[in-house]
Short mmCIF file of C-alpha atoms in Angstrom, two decimals:
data_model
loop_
_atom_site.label_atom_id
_atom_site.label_comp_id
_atom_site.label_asym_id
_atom_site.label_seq_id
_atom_site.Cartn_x
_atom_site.Cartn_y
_atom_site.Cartn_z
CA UNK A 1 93.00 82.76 91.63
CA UNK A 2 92.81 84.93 88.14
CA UNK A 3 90.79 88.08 88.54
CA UNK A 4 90.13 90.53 85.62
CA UNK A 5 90.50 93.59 86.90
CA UNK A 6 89.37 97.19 85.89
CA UNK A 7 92.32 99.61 85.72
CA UNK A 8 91.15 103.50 85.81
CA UNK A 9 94.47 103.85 84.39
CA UNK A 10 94.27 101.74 81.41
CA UNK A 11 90.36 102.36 81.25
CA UNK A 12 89.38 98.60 81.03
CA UNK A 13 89.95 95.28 82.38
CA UNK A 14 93.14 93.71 83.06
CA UNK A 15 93.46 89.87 83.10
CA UNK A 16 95.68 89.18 86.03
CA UNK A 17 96.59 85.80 88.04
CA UNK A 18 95.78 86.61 90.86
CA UNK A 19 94.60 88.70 93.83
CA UNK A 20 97.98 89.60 95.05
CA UNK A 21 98.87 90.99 91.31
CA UNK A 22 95.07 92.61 91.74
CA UNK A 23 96.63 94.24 94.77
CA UNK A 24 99.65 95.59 93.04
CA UNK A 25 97.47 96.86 89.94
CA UNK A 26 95.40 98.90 92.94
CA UNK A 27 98.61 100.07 94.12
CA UNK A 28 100.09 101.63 90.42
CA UNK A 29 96.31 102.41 89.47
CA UNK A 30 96.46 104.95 92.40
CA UNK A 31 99.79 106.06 91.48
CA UNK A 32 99.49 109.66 89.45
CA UNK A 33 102.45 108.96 88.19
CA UNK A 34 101.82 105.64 86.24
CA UNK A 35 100.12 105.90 83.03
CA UNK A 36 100.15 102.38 81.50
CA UNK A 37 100.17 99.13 82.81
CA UNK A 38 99.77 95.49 81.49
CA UNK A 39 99.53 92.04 82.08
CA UNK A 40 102.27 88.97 81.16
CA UNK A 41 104.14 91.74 78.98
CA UNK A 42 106.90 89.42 78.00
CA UNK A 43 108.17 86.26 77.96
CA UNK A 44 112.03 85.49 78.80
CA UNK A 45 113.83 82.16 77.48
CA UNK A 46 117.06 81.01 78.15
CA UNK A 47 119.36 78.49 78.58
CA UNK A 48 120.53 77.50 81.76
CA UNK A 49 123.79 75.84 82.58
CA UNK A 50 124.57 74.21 79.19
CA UNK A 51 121.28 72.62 79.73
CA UNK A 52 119.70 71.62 75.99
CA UNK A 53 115.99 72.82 77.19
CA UNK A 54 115.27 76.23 77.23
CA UNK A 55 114.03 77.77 80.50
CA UNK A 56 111.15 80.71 80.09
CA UNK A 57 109.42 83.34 82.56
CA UNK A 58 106.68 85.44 82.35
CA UNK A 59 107.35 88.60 84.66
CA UNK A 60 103.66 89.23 86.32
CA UNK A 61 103.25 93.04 84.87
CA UNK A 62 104.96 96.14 83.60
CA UNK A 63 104.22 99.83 84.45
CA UNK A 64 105.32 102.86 82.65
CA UNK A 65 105.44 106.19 83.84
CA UNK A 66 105.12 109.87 82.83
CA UNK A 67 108.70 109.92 82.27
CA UNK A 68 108.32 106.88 80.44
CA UNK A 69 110.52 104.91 82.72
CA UNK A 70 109.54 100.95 82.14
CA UNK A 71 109.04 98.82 85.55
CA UNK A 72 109.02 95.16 85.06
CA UNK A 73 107.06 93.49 88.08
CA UNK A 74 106.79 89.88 89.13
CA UNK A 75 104.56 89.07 91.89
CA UNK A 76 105.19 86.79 94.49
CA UNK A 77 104.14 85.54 98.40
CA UNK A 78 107.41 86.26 100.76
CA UNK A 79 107.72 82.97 101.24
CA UNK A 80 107.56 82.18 97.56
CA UNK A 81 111.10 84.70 96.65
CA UNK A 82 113.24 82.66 98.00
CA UNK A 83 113.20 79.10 95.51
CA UNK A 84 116.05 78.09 93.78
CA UNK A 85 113.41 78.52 90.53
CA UNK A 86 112.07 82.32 92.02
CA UNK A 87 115.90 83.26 92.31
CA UNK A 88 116.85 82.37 89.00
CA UNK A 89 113.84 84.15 87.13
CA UNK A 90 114.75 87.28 89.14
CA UNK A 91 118.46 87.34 88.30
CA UNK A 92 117.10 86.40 84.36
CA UNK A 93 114.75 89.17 84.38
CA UNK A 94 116.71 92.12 86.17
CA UNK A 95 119.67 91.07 83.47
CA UNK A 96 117.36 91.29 81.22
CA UNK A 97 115.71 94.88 82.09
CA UNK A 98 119.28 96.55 82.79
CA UNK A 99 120.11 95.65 79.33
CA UNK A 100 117.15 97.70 77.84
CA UNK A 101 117.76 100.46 80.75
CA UNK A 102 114.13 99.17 82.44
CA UNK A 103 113.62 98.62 86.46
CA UNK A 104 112.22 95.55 88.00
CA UNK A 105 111.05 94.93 91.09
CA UNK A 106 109.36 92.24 93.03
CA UNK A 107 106.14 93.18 94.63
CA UNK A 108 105.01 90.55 98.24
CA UNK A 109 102.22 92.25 99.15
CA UNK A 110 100.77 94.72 101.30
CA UNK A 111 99.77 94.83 105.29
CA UNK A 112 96.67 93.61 105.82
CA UNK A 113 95.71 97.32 106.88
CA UNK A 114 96.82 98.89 104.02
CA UNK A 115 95.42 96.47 101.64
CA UNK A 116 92.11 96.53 103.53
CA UNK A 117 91.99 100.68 102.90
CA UNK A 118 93.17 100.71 99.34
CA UNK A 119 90.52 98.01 98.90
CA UNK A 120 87.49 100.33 100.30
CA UNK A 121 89.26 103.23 98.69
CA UNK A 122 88.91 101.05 95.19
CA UNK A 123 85.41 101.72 94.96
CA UNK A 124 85.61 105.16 94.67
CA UNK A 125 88.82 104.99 91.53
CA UNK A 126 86.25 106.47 88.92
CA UNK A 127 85.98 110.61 89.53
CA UNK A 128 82.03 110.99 90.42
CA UNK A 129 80.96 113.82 87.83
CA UNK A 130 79.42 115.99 90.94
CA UNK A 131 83.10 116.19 92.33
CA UNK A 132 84.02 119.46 90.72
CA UNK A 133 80.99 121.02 92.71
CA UNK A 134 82.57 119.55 96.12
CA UNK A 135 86.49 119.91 95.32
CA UNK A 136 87.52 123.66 96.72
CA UNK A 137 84.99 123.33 100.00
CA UNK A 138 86.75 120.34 100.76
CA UNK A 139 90.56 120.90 100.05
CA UNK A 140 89.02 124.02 102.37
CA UNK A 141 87.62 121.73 105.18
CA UNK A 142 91.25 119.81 104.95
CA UNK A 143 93.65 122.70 105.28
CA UNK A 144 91.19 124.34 108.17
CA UNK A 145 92.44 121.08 110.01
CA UNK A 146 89.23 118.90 109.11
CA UNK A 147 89.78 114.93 110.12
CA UNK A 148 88.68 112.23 108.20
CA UNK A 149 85.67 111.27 110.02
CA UNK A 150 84.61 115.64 109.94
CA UNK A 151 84.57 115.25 106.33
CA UNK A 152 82.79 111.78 106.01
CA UNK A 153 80.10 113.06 109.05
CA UNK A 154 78.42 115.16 106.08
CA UNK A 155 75.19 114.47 105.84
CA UNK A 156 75.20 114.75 102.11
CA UNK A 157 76.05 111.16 100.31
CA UNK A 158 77.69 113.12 97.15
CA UNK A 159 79.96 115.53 99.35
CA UNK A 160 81.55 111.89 101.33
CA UNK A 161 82.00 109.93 97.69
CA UNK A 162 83.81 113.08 95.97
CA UNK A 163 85.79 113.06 99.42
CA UNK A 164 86.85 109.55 99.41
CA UNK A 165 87.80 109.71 95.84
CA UNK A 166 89.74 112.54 96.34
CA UNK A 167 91.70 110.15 98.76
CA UNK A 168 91.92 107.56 96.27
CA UNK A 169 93.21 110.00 93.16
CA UNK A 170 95.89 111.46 96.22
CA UNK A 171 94.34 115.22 96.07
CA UNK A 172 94.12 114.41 99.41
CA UNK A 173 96.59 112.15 101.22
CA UNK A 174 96.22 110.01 104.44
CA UNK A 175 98.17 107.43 105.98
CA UNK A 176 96.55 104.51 104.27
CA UNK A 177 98.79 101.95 106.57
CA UNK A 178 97.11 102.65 109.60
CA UNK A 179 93.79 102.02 110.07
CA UNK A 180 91.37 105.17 109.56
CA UNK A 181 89.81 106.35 111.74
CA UNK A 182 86.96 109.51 112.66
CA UNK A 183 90.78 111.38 114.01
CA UNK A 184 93.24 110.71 111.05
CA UNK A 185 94.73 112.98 110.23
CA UNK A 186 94.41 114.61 105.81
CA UNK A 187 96.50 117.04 104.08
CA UNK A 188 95.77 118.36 100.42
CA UNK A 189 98.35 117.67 97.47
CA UNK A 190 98.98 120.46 95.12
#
């Protein structure tokens, strides 16, 4: 199903195929790290075994970094990466991204867990502008030995957005494969 999808990265929409690719643009839009990605970035052609029509493939995204290392991503179900025609676009397109020194990778998906927390964290990608006001008492609350569910209890509705974005920006960092819970555990980044 084709989604457009904000990116806080890029700072608008994305056009993307569908939700699993919407799950992988969550994933890199969370990333620190990443600082551009895009949609259908390039399109391979080739011949294939002395056949006269030319094959092509569309690799599902690409991701660059801070170091500006290039990651070429196709996006498929695990059941999907195993077709003769999935198998031949991946051994096209990792040729082709070793020969301009770029990665790929092929991303299946998440647990239902983890994509069920980065979804709820998703609503909270764009830095509230009371944050600042909230930051220090709550990296303070976090290396005291404050749970989740002691900083989420607060009464005050601005405190508990600023502290679930700071989970989605990674300032602070929980286990976002489990489910969470009032007891999981956070640590502050940096």
């Amino acid at each position: 199903m084709p989604v457009r999808a904000f990116s806080t990265t890029v700072g608008d929409h994305i056009e993307l195929e569908s939700g699993l690719e919407h799950d992988l643009v969550r994933v890199l839009d969370r990333d620190p790290g990443v600082v551009w990605i895009v949609a259908q970035p390039v399109k391979l052609s080739w011949r294939h075994s002395g056949r006269r029509a030319e094959k092509h493939h569309t690799p599902d995204l690409l991701s660059v970094d801070e170091t500006d290392r290039v990651t070429v991503w196709d996006v498929k179900r695990p059941d999907a990466t195993e077709s003769e025609e999935f198998v031949l676009h991946r051994v096209v397109s990792e040729a082709a991204c070793r020969d301009r020194g770029w990665r790929y990778e092929v991303f299946t998906g998440l647990s239902r867990i983890h994509r069920h927390n980065l979804m709820w964290l998703h609503a909270y990608r764009r830095r509230p502008h009371w944050a600042a006001a909230y930051e220090d008492g709550i990296v303070a609350d976090v290396v005291r030995g404050a749970s989740l569910g002691e900083l989420v209890r607060d009464s005050d509705p601005q405190r508990v957005s600023a502290t679930w974005h700071l989970i989605w920006s990674g300032r602070l960092v929980v286990d976002l494969t489990s489910g969470l819970k009032a007891n999981t555990e956070v640590t502050a980044r940096g």
